[in-house]
PDB file of C-alpha atoms in Angstrom:
ATOM      1  CA  MET A 844       0.000   0.000   0.000  1.00 50.00           C
ATOM      2  CA  HIS A 845       1.223   3.520  -0.778  1.00 49.00           C
ATOM      3  CA  ARG A 846       2.700   5.400   2.172  1.00 44.00           C
ATOM      4  CA  ASN A 847       0.143   8.202   1.901  1.00 47.00           C
ATOM      5  CA  ALA A 848      -2.651   5.658   1.755  1.00 44.00           C
ATOM      6  CA  LYS A 849      -1.343   3.937   4.897  1.00 44.00           C
ATOM      7  CA  ALA A 850      -1.163   7.296   6.647  1.00 45.00           C
ATOM      8  CA  GLY A 851      -4.751   7.973   5.650  1.00 47.00           C
ATOM      9  CA  VAL A 852      -5.899   4.623   7.054  1.00 40.00           C
ATOM     10  CA  ARG A 853      -4.088   5.278  10.336  1.00 48.00           C
ATOM     11  CA  ALA A 854      -5.620   8.753  10.595  1.00 44.00           C
ATOM     12  CA  PHE A 855      -9.079   7.347   9.915  1.00 37.00           C
ATOM     13  CA  ALA A 856      -8.628   4.648  12.571  1.00 41.00           C
ATOM     14  CA  LEU A 857      -7.388   7.204  15.097  1.00 40.00           C
ATOM     15  CA  ALA A 858     -10.378   9.430  14.389  1.00 41.00           C
ATOM     16  CA  LEU A 859     -12.712   6.504  14.999  1.00 36.00           C
ATOM     17  CA  LEU A 860     -11.009   5.707  18.317  1.00 37.00           C
ATOM     18  CA  CYS A 861     -11.102   9.327  19.439  1.00 43.00           C
ATOM     19  CA  GLY A 862     -14.725   9.581  18.432  1.00 46.00           C
ATOM     20  CA  ALA A 863     -15.586   6.457  20.407  1.00 43.00           C
ATOM     21  CA  ALA A 864     -13.695   7.721  23.438  1.00 41.00           C
ATOM     22  CA  GLY A 865     -15.371  11.118  23.177  1.00 45.00           C
ATOM     23  CA  SER A 866     -18.756   9.472  22.911  1.00 42.00           C
ATOM     24  CA  THR A 867     -18.062   7.384  26.023  1.00 40.00           C
ATOM     25  CA  LEU A 868     -16.926  10.445  27.970  1.00 36.00           C
ATOM     26  CA  ALA A 869     -20.004  12.342  26.874  1.00 37.00           C
ATOM     27  CA  LYS A 870     -22.234   9.497  28.045  1.00 41.00           C
ATOM     28  CA  ASP A 871     -20.399   9.322  31.375  1.00 40.00           C
ATOM     29  CA  ALA A 872     -20.790  13.082  31.842  1.00 38.00           C
ATOM     30  CA  THR A 873     -24.503  12.767  31.130  1.00 46.00           C
ATOM     31  CA  ALA A 874     -24.854   9.743  33.405  1.00 58.00           C
ATOM     32  CA  ASN A 875     -22.957  11.381  36.283  1.00 71.00           C
ATOM     33  CA  PRO A 876     -23.699  15.115  36.225  1.00 86.00           C
ATOM     34  CA  LEU A 877     -22.578  17.321  39.098  1.00 95.00           C
ATOM     35  CA  PRO A 878     -24.723  20.039  40.682  1.00 97.00           C
ATOM     36  CA  PRO A 879     -23.395  23.636  40.766  1.00 96.00           C
ATOM     37  CA  GLY A 880     -20.349  24.123  42.958  1.00 97.00           C
ATOM     38  CA  TYR A 881     -19.928  20.452  43.823  1.00 98.00           C
ATOM     39  CA  SER A 882     -16.264  19.726  44.503  1.00 97.00           C
ATOM     40  CA  LEU A 883     -14.258  17.380  46.691  1.00 97.00           C
ATOM     41  CA  ALA A 884     -11.175  19.590  46.388  1.00 97.00           C
ATOM     42  CA  GLY A 885     -12.178  22.465  48.689  1.00 97.00           C
ATOM     43  CA  THR A 886      -9.640  23.450  51.363  1.00 98.00           C
ATOM     44  CA  GLY A 887      -9.608  25.510  54.536  1.00 97.00           C
ATOM     45  CA  ASP A 888      -7.713  26.336  57.714  1.00 97.00           C
ATOM     46  CA  ARG A 889      -7.295  24.438  60.973  1.00 96.00           C
ATOM     47  CA  HIS A 890      -9.066  27.252  62.852  1.00 96.00           C
ATOM     48  CA  ASP A 891     -12.156  27.373  60.610  1.00 97.00           C
ATOM     49  CA  PHE A 892     -14.346  25.920  63.366  1.00 97.00           C
ATOM     50  CA  ASP A 893     -12.907  27.839  66.319  1.00 97.00           C
ATOM     51  CA  PHE A 894     -16.134  29.873  66.376  1.00 97.00           C
ATOM     52  CA  LEU A 895     -18.166  26.755  67.108  1.00 97.00           C
ATOM     53  CA  ALA A 896     -16.549  25.972  70.452  1.00 97.00           C
ATOM     54  CA  GLY A 897     -18.964  26.473  73.340  1.00 96.00           C
ATOM     55  CA  ALA A 898     -22.714  26.174  73.676  1.00 96.00           C
ATOM     56  CA  TRP A 899     -25.535  27.022  71.315  1.00 97.00           C
ATOM     57  CA  THR A 900     -29.286  26.787  70.986  1.00 95.00           C
ATOM     58  CA  THR A 901     -30.789  26.333  67.530  1.00 95.00           C
ATOM     59  CA  HIS A 902     -33.988  27.246  65.755  1.00 94.00           C
ATOM     60  CA  GLN A 903     -34.456  24.511  63.168  1.00 93.00           C
ATOM     61  CA  ARG A 904     -36.642  24.286  60.091  1.00 95.00           C
ATOM     62  CA  ARG A 905     -36.970  21.255  57.848  1.00 94.00           C
ATOM     63  CA  LEU A 906     -38.556  20.751  54.458  1.00 95.00           C
ATOM     64  CA  LYS A 907     -41.493  18.413  55.060  1.00 91.00           C
ATOM     65  CA  THR A 908     -40.990  16.397  51.876  1.00 91.00           C
ATOM     66  CA  ARG A 909     -37.612  16.057  50.163  1.00 92.00           C
ATOM     67  CA  GLY A 910     -36.962  15.525  46.494  1.00 90.00           C
ATOM     68  CA  GLU A 911     -40.494  16.217  45.307  1.00 89.00           C
ATOM     69  CA  GLY A 912     -40.472  19.951  44.710  1.00 86.00           C
ATOM     70  CA  SER A 913     -42.167  20.738  48.019  1.00 86.00           C
ATOM     71  CA  THR A 914     -41.987  24.255  49.483  1.00 91.00           C
ATOM     72  CA  GLU A 915     -43.687  23.421  52.782  1.00 93.00           C
ATOM     73  CA  TRP A 916     -41.474  23.846  55.822  1.00 95.00           C
ATOM     74  CA  GLY A 917     -41.971  22.869  59.427  1.00 93.00           C
ATOM     75  CA  ASP A 918     -40.278  23.984  62.643  1.00 90.00           C
ATOM     76  CA  ALA A 919     -38.340  21.348  64.532  1.00 80.00           C
ATOM     77  CA  PRO A 920     -37.686  21.428  68.297  1.00 76.00           C
ATOM     78  CA  SER A 921     -34.848  23.769  69.270  1.00 83.00           C
ATOM     79  CA  ASN A 922     -31.834  21.642  70.128  1.00 88.00           C
ATOM     80  CA  VAL A 923     -28.865  22.411  72.335  1.00 93.00           C
ATOM     81  CA  HIS A 924     -25.386  22.044  70.825  1.00 95.00           C
ATOM     82  CA  CYS A 925     -22.232  21.677  72.885  1.00 95.00           C
ATOM     83  CA  ALA A 926     -18.907  21.783  71.045  1.00 97.00           C
ATOM     84  CA  ARG A 927     -15.357  21.240  72.239  1.00 96.00           C
ATOM     85  CA  GLN A 928     -12.041  21.484  70.424  1.00 97.00           C
ATOM     86  CA  TYR A 929      -8.989  19.271  70.614  1.00 97.00           C
ATOM     87  CA  LEU A 930      -5.453  19.288  69.176  1.00 96.00           C
ATOM     88  CA  ASP A 931      -5.356  23.066  68.817  1.00 94.00           C
ATOM     89  CA  GLY A 932      -8.305  23.210  66.463  1.00 94.00           C
ATOM     90  CA  LEU A 933      -7.594  20.092  64.394  1.00 97.00           C
ATOM     91  CA  THR A 934     -10.637  18.331  65.844  1.00 98.00           C
ATOM     92  CA  THR A 935     -14.010  19.671  66.939  1.00 98.00           C
ATOM     93  CA  VAL A 936     -16.690  17.490  68.514  1.00 97.00           C
ATOM     94  CA  GLU A 937     -20.245  18.857  68.575  1.00 96.00           C
ATOM     95  CA  GLU A 938     -22.934  16.937  70.430  1.00 94.00           C
ATOM     96  CA  SER A 939     -26.588  17.891  70.115  1.00 93.00           C
ATOM     97  CA  TYR A 940     -29.376  17.336  72.632  1.00 89.00           C
ATOM     98  CA  SER A 941     -33.127  17.609  72.503  1.00 85.00           C
ATOM     99  CA  PRO A 942     -34.965  19.931  74.932  1.00 77.00           C
ATOM    100  CA  THR A 943     -35.310  16.899  77.244  1.00 75.00           C
ATOM    101  CA  LYS A 944     -31.505  16.404  77.103  1.00 76.00           C
ATOM    102  CA  SER A 945     -31.615  13.170  75.119  1.00 84.00           C
ATOM    103  CA  VAL A 946     -28.766  12.862  72.602  1.00 87.00           C
ATOM    104  CA  THR A 947     -29.861  13.572  69.021  1.00 86.00           C
ATOM    105  CA  GLY A 948     -26.529  13.243  67.247  1.00 89.00           C
ATOM    106  CA  LEU A 949     -22.864  14.052  67.119  1.00 94.00           C
ATOM    107  CA  PHE A 950     -20.823  15.960  64.539  1.00 95.00           C
ATOM    108  CA  LEU A 951     -17.137  15.208  64.190  1.00 97.00           C
ATOM    109  CA  TYR A 952     -14.957  17.754  62.362  1.00 98.00           C
ATOM    110  CA  LEU A 953     -11.458  16.574  61.425  1.00 98.00           C
ATOM    111  CA  PHE A 954      -8.791  18.686  59.711  1.00 98.00           C
ATOM    112  CA  ASP A 955      -6.133  17.044  57.522  1.00 98.00           C
ATOM    113  CA  LEU A 956      -2.987  19.177  57.726  1.00 98.00           C
ATOM    114  CA  GLN A 957      -1.508  17.722  54.559  1.00 97.00           C
ATOM    115  CA  LYS A 958      -4.605  18.191  52.413  1.00 97.00           C
ATOM    116  CA  ARG A 959      -5.643  21.410  54.199  1.00 98.00           C
ATOM    117  CA  GLN A 960      -9.146  19.990  54.167  1.00 98.00           C
ATOM    118  CA  TRP A 961     -11.937  19.280  56.617  1.00 98.00           C
ATOM    119  CA  SER A 962     -13.879  16.016  56.799  1.00 98.00           C
ATOM    120  CA  LEU A 963     -17.279  16.290  58.491  1.00 98.00           C
ATOM    121  CA  TYR A 964     -19.043  13.252  59.922  1.00 97.00           C
ATOM    122  CA  TRP A 965     -22.506  12.996  61.468  1.00 93.00           C
ATOM    123  CA  ILE A 966     -22.995  10.059  63.813  1.00 93.00           C
ATOM    124  CA  ASP A 967     -26.573   8.899  64.279  1.00 87.00           C
ATOM    125  CA  PRO A 968     -27.129   7.798  67.911  1.00 87.00           C
ATOM    126  CA  LYS A 969     -29.543   5.139  66.678  1.00 86.00           C
ATOM    127  CA  SER A 970     -26.876   3.348  64.664  1.00 88.00           C
ATOM    128  CA  GLY A 971     -23.472   4.720  65.642  1.00 89.00           C
ATOM    129  CA  ASN A 972     -22.575   4.700  61.940  1.00 87.00           C
ATOM    130  CA  PRO A 973     -20.564   7.787  60.868  1.00 87.00           C
ATOM    131  CA  GLY A 974     -21.204   7.174  57.160  1.00 86.00           C
ATOM    132  CA  SER A 975     -19.159   8.944  54.512  1.00 91.00           C
ATOM    133  CA  PRO A 976     -17.693  12.386  55.238  1.00 96.00           C
ATOM    134  CA  LEU A 977     -18.392  15.688  53.562  1.00 98.00           C
ATOM    135  CA  VAL A 978     -15.200  17.540  52.688  1.00 98.00           C
ATOM    136  CA  GLY A 979     -14.261  21.169  52.145  1.00 98.00           C
ATOM    137  CA  GLY A 980     -13.415  24.310  54.070  1.00 98.00           C
ATOM    138  CA  PHE A 981     -14.132  27.973  54.686  1.00 98.00           C
ATOM    139  CA  ALA A 982     -13.499  30.990  52.492  1.00 97.00           C
ATOM    140  CA  GLY A 983     -13.903  33.970  54.780  1.00 96.00           C
ATOM    141  CA  ASP A 984     -17.098  33.573  56.809  1.00 97.00           C
ATOM    142  CA  HIS A 985     -18.669  30.961  54.530  1.00 98.00           C
ATOM    143  CA  GLY A 986     -17.910  27.252  54.466  1.00 98.00           C
ATOM    144  CA  ALA A 987     -18.953  24.667  51.879  1.00 98.00           C
ATOM    145  CA  PHE A 988     -18.663  20.901  52.279  1.00 98.00           C
ATOM    146  CA  TYR A 989     -19.681  18.231  49.776  1.00 98.00           C
ATOM    147  CA  GLY A 990     -20.191  14.490  49.682  1.00 98.00           C
ATOM    148  CA  GLN A 991     -22.582  11.695  48.805  1.00 96.00           C
ATOM    149  CA  ASP A 992     -25.284   9.818  50.684  1.00 94.00           C
ATOM    150  CA  VAL A 993     -28.534   7.921  50.208  1.00 93.00           C
ATOM    151  CA  ASP A 994     -31.926   9.418  51.089  1.00 92.00           C
ATOM    152  CA  GLY A 995     -34.970   7.160  51.056  1.00 89.00           C
ATOM    153  CA  GLY A 996     -33.121   4.671  48.865  1.00 92.00           C
ATOM    154  CA  ARG A 997     -32.096   7.365  46.359  1.00 94.00           C
ATOM    155  CA  PRO A 998     -28.454   8.364  45.924  1.00 95.00           C
ATOM    156  CA  VAL A 999     -27.920  12.074  46.543  1.00 97.00           C
ATOM    157  CA  LYS A1000     -25.151  14.607  46.418  1.00 97.00           C
ATOM    158  CA  VAL A1001     -24.986  16.505  49.719  1.00 98.00           C
ATOM    159  CA  ARG A1002     -23.897  20.035  50.597  1.00 98.00           C
ATOM    160  CA  TYR A1003     -23.409  21.573  54.034  1.00 98.00           C
ATOM    161  CA  ALA A1004     -23.179  25.366  54.050  1.00 98.00           C
ATOM    162  CA  TRP A1005     -21.930  27.194  57.152  1.00 98.00           C
ATOM    163  CA  SER A1006     -22.152  30.960  57.670  1.00 98.00           C
ATOM    164  CA  LYS A1007     -20.504  32.859  60.520  1.00 97.00           C
ATOM    165  CA  VAL A1008     -22.957  35.698  61.090  1.00 97.00           C
ATOM    166  CA  ASP A1009     -21.243  37.266  64.112  1.00 97.00           C
ATOM    167  CA  ASN A1010     -19.684  36.162  67.373  1.00 95.00           C
ATOM    168  CA  ASP A1011     -23.017  34.969  68.773  1.00 97.00           C
ATOM    169  CA  HIS A1012     -24.846  33.764  65.667  1.00 98.00           C
ATOM    170  CA  ALA A1013     -24.229  31.226  62.917  1.00 98.00           C
ATOM    171  CA  ARG A1014     -26.240  29.433  60.280  1.00 98.00           C
ATOM    172  CA  TRP A1015     -26.048  25.868  58.964  1.00 97.00           C
ATOM    173  CA  GLU A1016     -27.870  24.543  55.901  1.00 98.00           C
ATOM    174  CA  GLN A1017     -28.181  21.110  54.362  1.00 97.00           C
ATOM    175  CA  ALA A1018     -29.029  20.642  50.680  1.00 98.00           C
ATOM    176  CA  PHE A1019     -29.475  17.538  48.521  1.00 98.00           C
ATOM    177  CA  SER A1020     -29.197  17.116  44.787  1.00 97.00           C
ATOM    178  CA  PHE A1021     -31.338  14.265  43.515  1.00 96.00           C
ATOM    179  CA  ASP A1022     -30.848  14.965  39.809  1.00 95.00           C
ATOM    180  CA  GLY A1023     -27.180  15.990  39.808  1.00 95.00           C
ATOM    181  CA  ARG A1024     -28.103  19.393  38.374  1.00 96.00           C
ATOM    182  CA  THR A1025     -29.942  21.376  41.057  1.00 96.00           C
ATOM    183  CA  TRP A1026     -29.803  21.774  44.833  1.00 98.00           C
ATOM    184  CA  GLU A1027     -32.750  21.562  47.208  1.00 97.00           C
ATOM    185  CA  THR A1028     -32.149  23.008  50.676  1.00 97.00           C
ATOM    186  CA  ASN A1029     -34.035  20.834  53.158  1.00 97.00           C
ATOM    187  CA  TRP A1030     -32.752  21.744  56.620  1.00 96.00           C
ATOM    188  CA  ILE A1031     -31.782  25.092  58.149  1.00 96.00           C
ATOM    189  CA  SER A1032     -30.449  25.669  61.664  1.00 96.00           C
ATOM    190  CA  GLU A1033     -30.021  29.150  63.114  1.00 97.00           C
ATOM    191  CA  PHE A1034     -27.426  29.032  65.923  1.00 97.00           C
ATOM    192  CA  THR A1035     -27.491  31.418  68.903  1.00 97.00           C
ATOM    193  CA  ARG A1036     -24.699  31.304  71.466  1.00 97.00           C
ATOM    194  CA  ALA A1037     -25.681  30.155  74.950  1.00 96.00           C
ATOM    195  CA  ASN A1038     -24.154  29.706  78.388  1.00 95.00           C
ATOM    196  CA  PRO A1039     -22.475  26.262  78.535  1.00 93.00           C
ATOM    197  CA  VAL A1040     -22.954  26.092  82.298  1.00 92.00           C
ATOM    198  CA  GLU A1041     -26.700  26.378  81.809  1.00 89.00           C
ATOM    199  CA  VAL A1042     -27.292  24.279  78.707  1.00 87.00           C
ATOM    200  CA  CYS A1043     -24.444  21.749  78.550  1.00 87.00           C
ATOM    201  CA  THR A1044     -24.753  20.391  82.082  1.00 78.00           C
ATOM    202  CA  ARG A1045     -26.706  17.153  81.910  1.00 66.00           C
ATOM    203  CA  LYS A1046     -28.639  16.265  85.059  1.00 59.00           C
TER     204      LYS A1046
END
């Protein structure tokens, strides 16, 4: 076969391979879309959660039905949150209690010095299972943390958003993405600083 002809055959074959690869990548991108802002590469600082140390009361609102386009919210009982730091800010442990002082959950915040990244775990007192972490960090007074979970049997992308309002107020939001394209905020907690002697002493 003529050299130019062979070169043409090789070019045609390469184009077919590239086209097939591009098609596969396109299908994968369609099959696994990511909602706006979703990233597992966010970083922060070891003192991002210094503000959380101490005691808080929360006003909580939850979306009554998730993943169905609902806009109906309901107030949840105001919990008490007691947070302590360890290892000079590398670890923060936040335990939450109901108004009757029964444990409702525990958040564990761990900072990886090498990655400069936080991993956030929520431990359900009913199971003790920490699940998979959400990762990220703060930029100024706003923190964003992302991960994956399952809600009602449906896989979801998860976002925690923290806002430091001032020394005595903070805001936490949880959002799910069921379709990989949009976020639905389903839980909002408004934090108000409290006296740890009064609210974190369990009788």
